[in-house]
Every structure is written in C-alpha cells, then in structure tokens.
Coordinates of C-alpha atoms in Angstrom, one line a residue:
Chain I
M1 CA -111.7 10.2 43.8
L2 CA -108.1 10.4 45.0
E3 CA -108.1 11.3 48.6
A4 CA -105.4 11.9 51.1
K5 CA -106.5 11.8 54.7
E6 CA -104.6 12.9 57.8
V7 CA -101.3 12.4 55.9
T8 CA -98.3 13.0 58.1
Y9 CA -94.7 12.7 57.0
R10 CA -91.2 13.6 58.1
H11 CA -87.9 12.8 56.6
P12 CA -85.9 10.3 58.6
G13 CA -84.6 12.1 61.6
G14 CA -86.0 15.4 60.5
F15 CA -88.9 17.6 61.6
Y16 CA -92.5 17.0 60.5
L17 CA -92.8 18.3 56.9
L18 CA -96.4 17.4 56.5
E19 CA -98.8 17.3 59.4
N20 CA -102.4 16.2 59.1
I21 CA -102.8 17.0 55.5
H22 CA -106.2 16.6 53.8
F23 CA -106.4 16.7 50.0
S24 CA -108.7 15.3 47.4
I25 CA -109.1 15.5 43.7
Q26 CA -111.9 14.3 41.4
K27 CA -111.5 12.6 38.1
N28 CA -111.9 15.1 35.2
E29 CA -111.0 18.0 37.5
V30 CA -107.9 20.3 37.2
V31 CA -106.7 21.3 40.7
G32 CA -103.9 23.7 41.3
L33 CA -101.7 23.4 44.4
S34 CA -99.7 26.4 45.3
G35 CA -97.3 27.0 48.1
V36 CA -94.0 28.6 49.0
S37 CA -90.8 26.8 48.2
G38 CA -89.9 24.1 50.7
A39 CA -93.5 23.8 52.0
G40 CA -93.6 20.1 51.0
K41 CA -95.6 20.2 47.8
T42 CA -93.3 17.7 46.0
T43 CA -93.3 15.4 49.1
L44 CA -97.1 15.4 49.0
A45 CA -97.0 14.6 45.3
K46 CA -94.6 11.7 45.9
I47 CA -96.9 10.4 48.6
L48 CA -99.9 10.6 46.4
A49 CA -98.1 8.8 43.6
G50 CA -96.8 6.1 45.9
F51 CA -93.1 6.9 45.9
L52 CA -93.1 7.6 49.6
K53 CA -95.1 6.1 52.4
P54 CA -96.7 8.5 54.9
H55 CA -96.0 7.8 58.6
Y56 CA -99.6 8.4 59.4
G57 CA -102.7 8.7 57.4
T58 CA -104.0 7.1 54.2
V59 CA -104.2 7.7 50.5
N60 CA -107.3 6.3 49.0
I61 CA -107.6 5.7 45.3
Q62 CA -110.8 4.3 43.9
Q63 CA -109.6 2.1 41.0
Q64 CA -109.6 -1.4 39.7
K65 CA -106.5 -3.6 40.1
R66 CA -104.0 -2.8 37.3
K67 CA -100.4 -3.2 36.4
A68 CA -99.3 0.4 36.4
H69 CA -99.9 2.9 39.3
P70 CA -103.2 4.9 38.8
V71 CA -101.5 8.1 39.9
Q72 CA -98.6 9.1 37.6
L73 CA -96.2 11.8 38.7
I74 CA -94.5 14.0 36.1
W75 CA -91.2 15.1 37.6
Q76 CA -89.9 18.7 37.8
H77 CA -86.6 17.6 36.2
P78 CA -87.2 15.3 33.2
E79 CA -83.5 14.5 32.9
Q80 CA -83.7 12.7 36.2
A81 CA -86.8 10.8 35.3
V82 CA -85.2 9.0 32.3
N83 CA -82.4 6.5 32.2
P84 CA -79.5 8.5 30.6
K85 CA -78.1 5.3 29.1
W86 CA -81.3 4.5 27.1
R87 CA -82.5 5.8 23.8
I88 CA -85.9 7.6 23.8
R89 CA -87.6 4.6 22.1
K90 CA -86.7 2.3 25.0
I91 CA -87.7 5.0 27.6
L92 CA -91.1 5.2 26.0
Q93 CA -91.5 1.4 25.7
E94 CA -90.9 1.0 29.4
A95 CA -94.3 2.5 30.1
G96 CA -96.3 0.3 27.7
N97 CA -97.1 -0.1 24.0
M98 CA -96.1 2.6 21.7
D99 CA -99.0 4.9 20.8
D100 CA -98.3 6.8 17.6
T101 CA -101.4 8.9 17.8
L102 CA -100.5 10.1 21.3
F103 CA -97.0 10.9 20.2
N104 CA -98.4 12.9 17.3
E105 CA -100.6 14.9 19.6
L106 CA -97.8 15.6 22.0
G107 CA -95.5 16.6 19.1
I108 CA -93.0 13.9 19.7
Q109 CA -91.1 13.5 16.4
S110 CA -90.1 10.1 15.2
E111 CA -86.4 11.0 14.8
W112 CA -86.2 11.6 18.6
L113 CA -86.7 7.9 19.2
T114 CA -83.2 7.0 18.3
R115 CA -81.6 9.7 20.4
F116 CA -80.3 9.8 23.9
P117 CA -81.9 12.0 26.5
Q118 CA -79.0 14.4 26.5
Q119 CA -79.7 15.1 22.8
L120 CA -83.1 16.5 23.5
S121 CA -84.0 19.9 25.0
G122 CA -85.7 20.2 28.4
G123 CA -89.1 20.9 26.8
E124 CA -88.7 18.0 24.3
L125 CA -87.7 15.6 27.1
Q126 CA -90.6 16.8 29.3
R127 CA -93.0 15.9 26.4
V128 CA -91.5 12.4 26.4
C129 CA -92.1 12.2 30.1
I130 CA -95.7 13.3 29.7
A131 CA -96.2 10.8 26.9
R132 CA -94.8 8.1 29.1
A133 CA -97.1 9.0 32.0
L134 CA -100.2 9.1 29.7
M135 CA -99.3 5.7 28.0
T136 CA -100.2 3.9 31.3
N137 CA -103.8 5.4 31.0
P138 CA -103.6 6.9 34.5
D139 CA -106.7 8.0 36.5
Y140 CA -104.8 11.0 37.9
V141 CA -101.7 12.9 36.8
I142 CA -99.7 15.1 39.1
A143 CA -97.7 17.7 37.3
D144 CA -95.0 18.9 39.7
E145 CA -93.6 22.2 38.4
V146 CA -93.3 20.6 35.0
T147 CA -92.7 23.9 33.1
T148 CA -90.6 25.8 35.6
M149 CA -87.4 25.5 33.5
L150 CA -89.0 26.2 30.1
D151 CA -89.4 29.4 28.1
P152 CA -92.9 30.9 28.0
I153 CA -93.7 29.6 24.5
A154 CA -92.8 26.0 25.4
Q155 CA -94.7 26.4 28.7
A156 CA -97.8 27.5 26.9
E157 CA -97.5 24.5 24.5
I158 CA -97.1 22.0 27.3
W159 CA -100.1 23.3 29.3
Q160 CA -102.3 23.4 26.2
L161 CA -101.3 19.8 25.6
L162 CA -101.9 18.7 29.2
L163 CA -105.3 20.3 29.4
R164 CA -106.4 18.9 26.1
M165 CA -105.2 15.4 27.1
A166 CA -106.9 15.7 30.5
D167 CA -110.1 16.6 28.8
K168 CA -109.9 13.8 26.2
K169 CA -108.7 11.0 28.5
Q170 CA -110.7 12.1 31.5
F171 CA -108.1 12.0 34.1
G172 CA -107.8 14.2 37.2
L173 CA -104.9 16.7 36.8
C174 CA -103.1 18.2 39.8
V175 CA -101.0 21.1 38.9
I176 CA -98.3 22.0 41.5
S177 CA -96.7 25.4 41.0
H178 CA -95.8 28.5 42.9
D179 CA -96.8 30.6 39.9
R180 CA -100.3 32.0 40.8
H181 CA -100.9 33.4 37.3
L182 CA -100.3 30.0 35.7
L183 CA -102.7 28.3 38.2
D184 CA -105.4 31.0 37.6
K185 CA -105.1 30.3 33.9
V186 CA -105.3 26.5 33.9
C187 CA -107.1 25.3 37.0
D188 CA -110.7 24.8 37.9
R189 CA -109.9 25.1 41.6
I190 CA -106.9 26.3 43.4
V191 CA -105.9 25.3 46.9
R192 CA -103.1 26.9 48.9
F193 CA -100.8 24.4 50.5
E194 CA -101.1 26.1 53.9
E195 CA -104.8 25.5 53.9
L196 CA -104.5 21.8 53.5
S197 CA -103.8 21.0 57.2
Y198 CA -106.1 21.9 60.0
D199 CA -106.3 20.5 63.4
Chain G
M1 CA -62.5 -2.9 20.6
T2 CA -59.1 -1.3 20.7
K3 CA -55.7 -2.8 20.0
K4 CA -55.0 -2.8 23.8
V5 CA -57.9 -5.2 24.3
M6 CA -57.2 -7.4 21.3
I7 CA -53.5 -8.1 21.9
P8 CA -53.8 -9.7 25.3
L9 CA -57.0 -11.4 24.4
I10 CA -55.5 -13.0 21.3
L11 CA -52.4 -14.1 23.2
L12 CA -54.5 -15.7 25.9
I13 CA -56.7 -17.5 23.4
V14 CA -53.6 -18.8 21.5
L15 CA -52.1 -20.0 24.7
Y16 CA -55.2 -21.7 25.8
T17 CA -56.0 -23.4 22.5
T18 CA -52.4 -24.8 22.2
S19 CA -52.6 -26.1 25.7
I20 CA -55.8 -27.9 24.9
L21 CA -54.3 -29.4 21.7
I22 CA -51.5 -31.0 23.8
D23 CA -52.2 -34.7 24.3
K24 CA -51.5 -36.2 27.6
D25 CA -49.5 -39.0 25.9
M26 CA -47.0 -36.5 24.8
I27 CA -46.0 -35.9 28.5
Q28 CA -44.8 -39.5 29.1
V29 CA -42.1 -40.7 31.3
Q30 CA -38.8 -41.0 29.3
L31 CA -36.1 -42.0 31.7
L32 CA -33.4 -41.7 29.0
T33 CA -33.8 -37.9 28.8
K34 CA -34.2 -37.1 32.5
N35 CA -32.9 -34.0 34.1
H36 CA -32.0 -32.2 30.9
P37 CA -31.4 -28.4 31.2
P38 CA -33.3 -26.2 28.8
S39 CA -32.2 -26.7 25.2
L40 CA -33.7 -26.2 21.7
E41 CA -35.2 -29.8 21.9
H42 CA -36.7 -29.2 25.3
L43 CA -37.4 -25.5 25.7
F44 CA -38.0 -25.6 29.4
G45 CA -35.8 -28.7 30.1
T46 CA -37.0 -32.0 31.4
D47 CA -37.8 -33.2 34.9
W48 CA -36.5 -36.1 37.0
L49 CA -38.7 -38.5 35.0
G50 CA -37.7 -37.2 31.6
R51 CA -41.0 -35.4 31.0
D52 CA -40.9 -32.3 28.8
M53 CA -41.5 -29.3 31.0
F54 CA -42.7 -27.1 28.2
L55 CA -45.6 -29.4 27.5
R56 CA -46.3 -29.9 31.2
T57 CA -46.4 -26.2 31.9
L58 CA -48.8 -25.5 29.1
K59 CA -51.0 -28.4 30.2
G60 CA -50.9 -27.0 33.7
L61 CA -51.9 -23.6 32.5
E62 CA -54.9 -25.1 30.7
L63 CA -56.2 -26.4 34.1
S64 CA -55.3 -23.2 35.9
I65 CA -57.1 -21.0 33.3
G66 CA -60.1 -23.3 33.4
I67 CA -60.4 -23.1 37.1
G68 CA -59.7 -19.4 37.1
L69 CA -62.5 -18.7 34.6
L70 CA -65.0 -21.0 36.3
T71 CA -64.4 -19.5 39.8
A72 CA -64.4 -16.0 38.5
V73 CA -67.8 -16.5 36.8
L74 CA -69.2 -18.1 39.9
S75 CA -67.9 -15.4 42.3
T76 CA -69.2 -12.6 40.1
M77 CA -72.6 -14.3 39.9
I78 CA -72.7 -14.7 43.7
G79 CA -71.6 -11.1 44.1
F80 CA -74.2 -9.7 41.7
L81 CA -77.0 -11.8 43.2
L82 CA -76.3 -10.8 46.7
S83 CA -76.0 -7.2 45.9
V84 CA -79.4 -7.3 44.1
L85 CA -80.9 -9.0 47.1
S86 CA -79.5 -6.3 49.4
T87 CA -81.5 -3.7 47.4
I88 CA -84.8 -5.5 48.3
H89 CA -84.9 -4.7 52.0
E90 CA -82.8 -3.0 54.6
K91 CA -82.7 -6.1 56.8
I92 CA -81.5 -8.3 54.0
D93 CA -78.9 -5.6 53.2
Q94 CA -77.7 -5.7 56.8
V95 CA -77.3 -9.5 56.7
I96 CA -75.4 -9.4 53.5
S97 CA -73.1 -6.6 54.7
W98 CA -72.4 -8.6 57.8
L99 CA -71.5 -11.6 55.7
V100 CA -69.2 -9.5 53.5
D101 CA -67.5 -8.1 56.6
L102 CA -67.2 -11.6 58.1
F103 CA -65.6 -13.1 55.0
L104 CA -63.3 -10.1 54.5
S105 CA -62.1 -10.3 58.1
L106 CA -60.9 -13.8 57.7
P107 CA -57.6 -14.4 56.0
H108 CA -58.4 -15.5 52.4
L109 CA -56.1 -18.5 52.3
V110 CA -57.3 -19.9 55.6
T111 CA -61.0 -19.9 54.6
L112 CA -60.0 -21.3 51.2
I113 CA -58.0 -24.2 52.8
L114 CA -60.8 -25.0 55.3
I115 CA -63.6 -25.0 52.6
S116 CA -61.5 -27.0 50.1
F117 CA -60.4 -29.5 52.8
T118 CA -64.0 -30.0 54.1
L119 CA -65.2 -30.7 50.6
G120 CA -62.5 -33.3 50.1
G121 CA -60.1 -31.4 47.9
G122 CA -59.8 -32.1 44.3
F123 CA -61.2 -30.1 41.4
K124 CA -64.7 -29.7 43.1
G125 CA -63.2 -28.6 46.4
V126 CA -60.9 -26.1 44.8
V127 CA -63.5 -24.5 42.6
I128 CA -66.2 -24.2 45.4
G129 CA -63.6 -23.0 47.9
L130 CA -62.4 -20.3 45.5
A131 CA -65.9 -19.2 44.5
L132 CA -67.0 -19.0 48.1
T133 CA -64.0 -16.8 49.1
H134 CA -63.7 -14.4 46.2
W135 CA -67.2 -12.8 46.2
P136 CA -67.0 -10.3 49.0
Q137 CA -65.0 -7.5 47.3
I138 CA -67.2 -7.4 44.2
T139 CA -70.3 -7.7 46.3
R140 CA -69.3 -4.6 48.3
V141 CA -68.7 -2.6 45.1
L142 CA -71.9 -3.7 43.4
R143 CA -74.0 -3.2 46.5
G144 CA -72.9 0.4 46.8
E145 CA -73.6 1.1 43.2
L146 CA -77.1 -0.6 43.2
L147 CA -78.2 1.0 46.5
Q148 CA -77.4 4.4 44.8
L149 CA -79.1 3.4 41.6
K150 CA -82.2 2.2 43.4
E151 CA -82.9 5.7 44.6
M152 CA -82.7 7.3 41.2
P153 CA -86.1 8.7 40.0
Y154 CA -86.0 6.8 36.8
V155 CA -85.6 3.4 38.5
Q156 CA -88.4 4.2 41.0
L157 CA -90.6 5.3 38.1
S158 CA -90.0 1.9 36.5
G159 CA -92.1 0.2 39.2
K160 CA -94.9 2.8 38.9
F161 CA -95.1 1.9 35.2
G162 CA -95.9 -1.6 36.3
Q163 CA -92.6 -3.2 35.6
S164 CA -91.6 -6.1 37.9
F165 CA -88.5 -6.2 40.1
W166 CA -86.6 -8.6 37.9
W167 CA -87.4 -6.6 34.8
K168 CA -85.9 -3.7 36.6
V169 CA -82.9 -5.8 37.6
W170 CA -82.3 -6.9 34.0
H171 CA -83.0 -3.6 32.2
H172 CA -81.7 -1.0 34.7
Y173 CA -79.3 -2.7 37.1
V174 CA -77.4 -5.1 34.8
P175 CA -76.4 -2.5 32.1
H176 CA -75.6 0.0 34.8
V177 CA -73.1 -2.2 36.7
L178 CA -71.8 -4.1 33.6
P179 CA -68.4 -2.3 33.7
Q180 CA -68.0 -3.2 37.4
L181 CA -69.1 -6.8 36.7
L182 CA -66.6 -7.3 33.8
V183 CA -63.8 -5.6 35.6
G184 CA -64.5 -7.5 38.8
F185 CA -64.6 -10.7 36.9
M186 CA -61.3 -10.1 35.3
L187 CA -59.7 -9.0 38.6
I188 CA -60.9 -12.2 40.4
F189 CA -59.4 -14.4 37.6
P190 CA -55.7 -13.9 38.4
H191 CA -56.5 -14.0 42.1
A192 CA -58.2 -17.3 41.7
I193 CA -55.4 -18.8 39.7
L194 CA -52.8 -17.7 42.2
H195 CA -54.8 -19.1 45.1
E196 CA -55.4 -22.3 43.3
A197 CA -51.7 -22.6 42.7
S198 CA -50.9 -21.8 46.3
I199 CA -53.3 -24.2 47.9
T200 CA -52.3 -26.9 45.5
F201 CA -48.7 -26.1 46.4
L202 CA -49.5 -26.5 50.1
G203 CA -51.2 -29.9 49.4
F204 CA -54.8 -29.0 50.0
G205 CA -55.9 -28.6 46.4
L206 CA -55.8 -30.7 43.3
S207 CA -54.5 -34.3 43.4
A208 CA -50.8 -34.8 42.6
D209 CA -51.3 -36.6 39.3
E210 CA -52.9 -33.6 37.6
P211 CA -50.4 -31.3 35.8
A212 CA -51.4 -28.1 37.6
I213 CA -49.0 -25.3 37.9
G214 CA -49.2 -25.5 41.7
I215 CA -48.3 -29.2 41.7
I216 CA -45.4 -28.6 39.3
L217 CA -44.0 -25.8 41.5
S218 CA -44.4 -27.8 44.7
E219 CA -42.7 -30.9 43.2
S220 CA -39.9 -28.8 41.8
M221 CA -39.0 -27.6 45.3
Q222 CA -37.4 -30.9 46.1
Y223 CA -35.1 -30.7 43.1
L224 CA -34.1 -27.0 43.5
T225 CA -31.2 -27.9 45.8
S226 CA -29.7 -30.2 43.2
G227 CA -29.5 -27.2 40.9
M228 CA -32.5 -28.0 38.6
W229 CA -33.7 -24.3 38.6
W230 CA -35.6 -24.7 35.3
L231 CA -38.3 -26.9 37.0
A232 CA -39.6 -24.0 39.0
F233 CA -38.4 -21.0 37.0
F234 CA -40.3 -21.5 33.7
P235 CA -43.7 -22.6 35.1
G236 CA -43.5 -19.7 37.5
V237 CA -42.8 -17.2 34.8
M238 CA -45.5 -18.6 32.5
L239 CA -48.1 -18.3 35.4
L240 CA -46.9 -14.7 35.9
I241 CA -47.3 -13.9 32.2
V242 CA -50.8 -15.3 32.0
I243 CA -51.8 -13.2 35.0
L244 CA -50.2 -10.1 33.7
L245 CA -51.9 -10.6 30.3
F246 CA -55.3 -10.9 32.0
Q247 CA -54.7 -7.9 34.2
S248 CA -53.8 -5.7 31.2
L249 CA -56.9 -7.1 29.4
A250 CA -59.0 -6.1 32.4
N251 CA -57.5 -2.6 32.5
S252 CA -58.0 -1.9 28.8
V253 CA -61.6 -3.2 28.9
K254 CA -62.3 -1.0 31.9
N255 CA -60.9 2.0 30.1
D256 CA -63.0 1.1 27.0
L257 CA -66.2 0.8 29.1
E258 CA -65.7 4.0 31.0
R259 CA -65.6 6.0 27.8
D260 CA -68.5 8.4 27.8
I261 CA -70.6 6.9 25.0
Q262 CA -73.4 9.4 25.1
H263 CA -71.0 12.2 25.1
E264 CA -69.3 10.9 22.1
A265 CA -72.6 10.2 20.4
F266 CA -73.6 13.8 21.2
I267 CA -70.5 15.2 19.7
E268 CA -70.9 13.1 16.6
H269 CA -74.6 14.0 16.4
S270 CA -74.0 17.8 16.7
A271 CA -71.2 17.6 14.2
T272 CA -73.4 16.0 11.6
N273 CA -76.6 17.9 12.3
H274 CA -75.2 21.3 13.0
S275 CA -75.4 22.7 9.6
A276 CA -78.9 21.2 9.1
S277 CA -80.5 22.4 12.3
E278 CA -79.0 25.9 12.2
N279 CA -81.6 27.6 10.1
K280 CA -84.5 25.4 11.2
S281 CA -86.7 26.8 14.0
P282 CA -89.6 24.9 15.4
Y283 CA -91.8 28.0 15.4
S284 CA -91.0 29.1 11.8

C-alpha cells in the first residue's frame, strides 16, 4: 500500500499548499483524485513520486529495494518529460531494457524510435512516456491529467491502454483529473481533493 | 562542418605542424649574419646573434600553442567539474560561487604571477598558473546552465528511472552544455597564450633559453632603440594572427553548434514524408 500521512507542503516562501493530507492507494486499485485547479493535486503527485519532499509528514511505500522508484509519475505535459535533444529510442532506453511486446500493446510504432520528440504528436509522445514509466515495472503509477490536451478519440485509447496495463501488471493507478465524467468512467474509487485533509 | 570552420582550422594545423618540423639546430648562432633586416633570405630578419627570426618565431608559436591548448583543456575541465559539483547541493554551490567571485575580483595577471612564481616558474608554473586563473568565467556560465537544466522534468525523471548521478551528468549534462564547453575552451585559448606571453615578457614565466614568443618580445625591447624593429614586429604580428584565427574558429563553431538541429531535421522530415502521410489516417 502507498500511503501518505499528515503530508504538509508549501512552496519556499509561500503559503501552505498542502496541509495535513492523508491519502492511500492499494495495489491493483484505480483511484481517482479530483479537485479544482490550483488545489495542489500535482504537488501531491510529485510528493508521492518522490520529486518533492514534504515539510512534514511521511510517504510510506511497501516495497523491496530496487533501482527505479516504485511510484512512477506520468506528467501532464509529455514534451517536458523527455529530453528534446534525444531520439525516441534513447528516451525509452533510459528507463530500462526495450520491451517490444509492451510497445506493441501501447501502439508505439518502430519508425518513431528514430524520431525526435518534436516529430511526434502529443498523444504519441504521451504513449512513449507511459511506456517509459511501465518499463520500470512500477508498483504504482500516477497519471496526472495525462489526456487533458488530447482529442476524445486519443483520450479513450490512452485510458483503455492504461486500464488494461494496470489490470495486467497489477499496479495501483492514481488518476488525477478535474473531469468528473472521466473519473466516473475509469475509477474504482474517487476521492475529492478537499476531503483529503482533516484536522 | 562549414568552410568558415575549416579555413582557420587548416591554417592553424599547417602552422603548428611546420613549427614542429623545425629543428632546434636550424636556429643556431651565426654571428656573420647578425642584425640583418628582413630580406628574401631571412623573411623576418635576424637578431643580434644572427639567428633567423622566422624560424624562431615559428618555434615560439609551437610552444605558445601547446601551452594554450593544455591550459584551455585544463581550465575547461575544472570549470565543468566545479559546475557539476555545484548542482549536487546548495551549500557546495555557495562555496563554488564564492570561489568564482573571489578569483574574478582579483586582477588576472597578479594571481597568475603569484601562482607561477610560487611554483618556481618554468613550463609547469606557467601551465598550472594559467589553468588556475582561467576557470572562473566558464564555471559561471556552465553553473547557470546546469542549475537550470537540473530542474527540468526530464532530468529529474532520469533519477526516478534509477539512473545514477554520473550517468545523468554524462548523458544529459554534457551534451546540453557541449556548445558552451567548446566555445569556452576556444575563448580561453587566446587568453592563455596572451597571458603566457605577458608573464614571460615580465620575467615570471618560461626560462630565457626557450624560444617562446614572450621571451622573443621581451628580448627585442633592448634592441628597439637601435632601430631593429623587425625583432618585435613580426613575432607580435604572428601571435596576433594565431589568436585571430582561433577566435574566428571559435565563432564559426559556435554558430554551427547553435543551429537548431531538430528544427532542421523536422523540416527535412516533413518535406520527405508530407506526400506519404497526407492520405494516411491512423483511424482509417
């Protein structure tokens, strides 16, 4: 179980963005996290995935010691999450050994591998980022508004993929979005961001 | 590589190889031909001991270019290493910034003379002195770049995929700052040569028996008043030419590296694939 307890965070010199947050997610569970824009959903995601350190409180992950982080975050903007100077092949290799069956399942075509990130569309690049996160065999995946900039068809494809992979590889999936309809569709359980903190 | 890169590069290589090929025995004392002004036989004239100034100048340039390259490589390496270290922790960064400010606040030449003098002068003293005084500028540039790069999501993600710090340095940092590294290296080079010449001229650098440009210039000062202008003029001009060549090389390499490669690749790609992808829809 991935569990955040009493997590408190503020940006340096700023106000408290997260105060006394409690959040937990089981393996093989799809949890939706909804909240208004600016509430701190992305900050919480970064804390859970180890990008930021909370000022107070703990994040407990039950896991064995491994090279890659057990919680993988898929960023809202895939073009920021890849080195613009690298070709797709190298971007994927950074996360581990190339896994052709995974690429097939995610619909990553072999001719993408020699291209630069700018030569792929947002949806295509997001698939690359998802593949990269899954190549590390994570215990938990946090999808932070991953389909916000995509058209409805691409959105549907990405969610089908993610749900199928979560089912197959048995990882806990945390879906962050402000789109209630989407969350109703894909999640086992939905929590509202405002409900996470109680005194 | 464009023509603008190749021309100064080839000229510098030709100059350096010819100067290597010159044997020291060819620059012997020949008192019969002393104090000759420039002629076809002695292009740059001869000095008060009858040595051919053309050969001496080239030999001096060999030493100068060697010292310049060595110190430029050393300073660039120091600069890169320090800027990488400053990305590790805020405290280390503060110490390094303080060191940079300290070295920049001291006059270059004074530090150089002090370091070179403490190390006993000579080749070793000059090289170490030059390397230890020329790193601050490039460190400042690289530090800024790397601190910015460190915060990029794709660099932070690299660690979460289990890659080590030095893997990150080699695969993310080095390619990113390669233009700055190369240009910094090539801008330090002429600086180092000039400083080598000036401390040698002042008597704190290389020993007087080595045919360095600085030695040649400082010796010629005694003979200027007797009208032997060629002793100082030609070596000085040659030094200037080498420095200008290197600077133009640096500028053209910089322009080359700053070309937007992905953008060009994108245009190329869309030009070749446009007709093919036009009627192909992923959902058809």
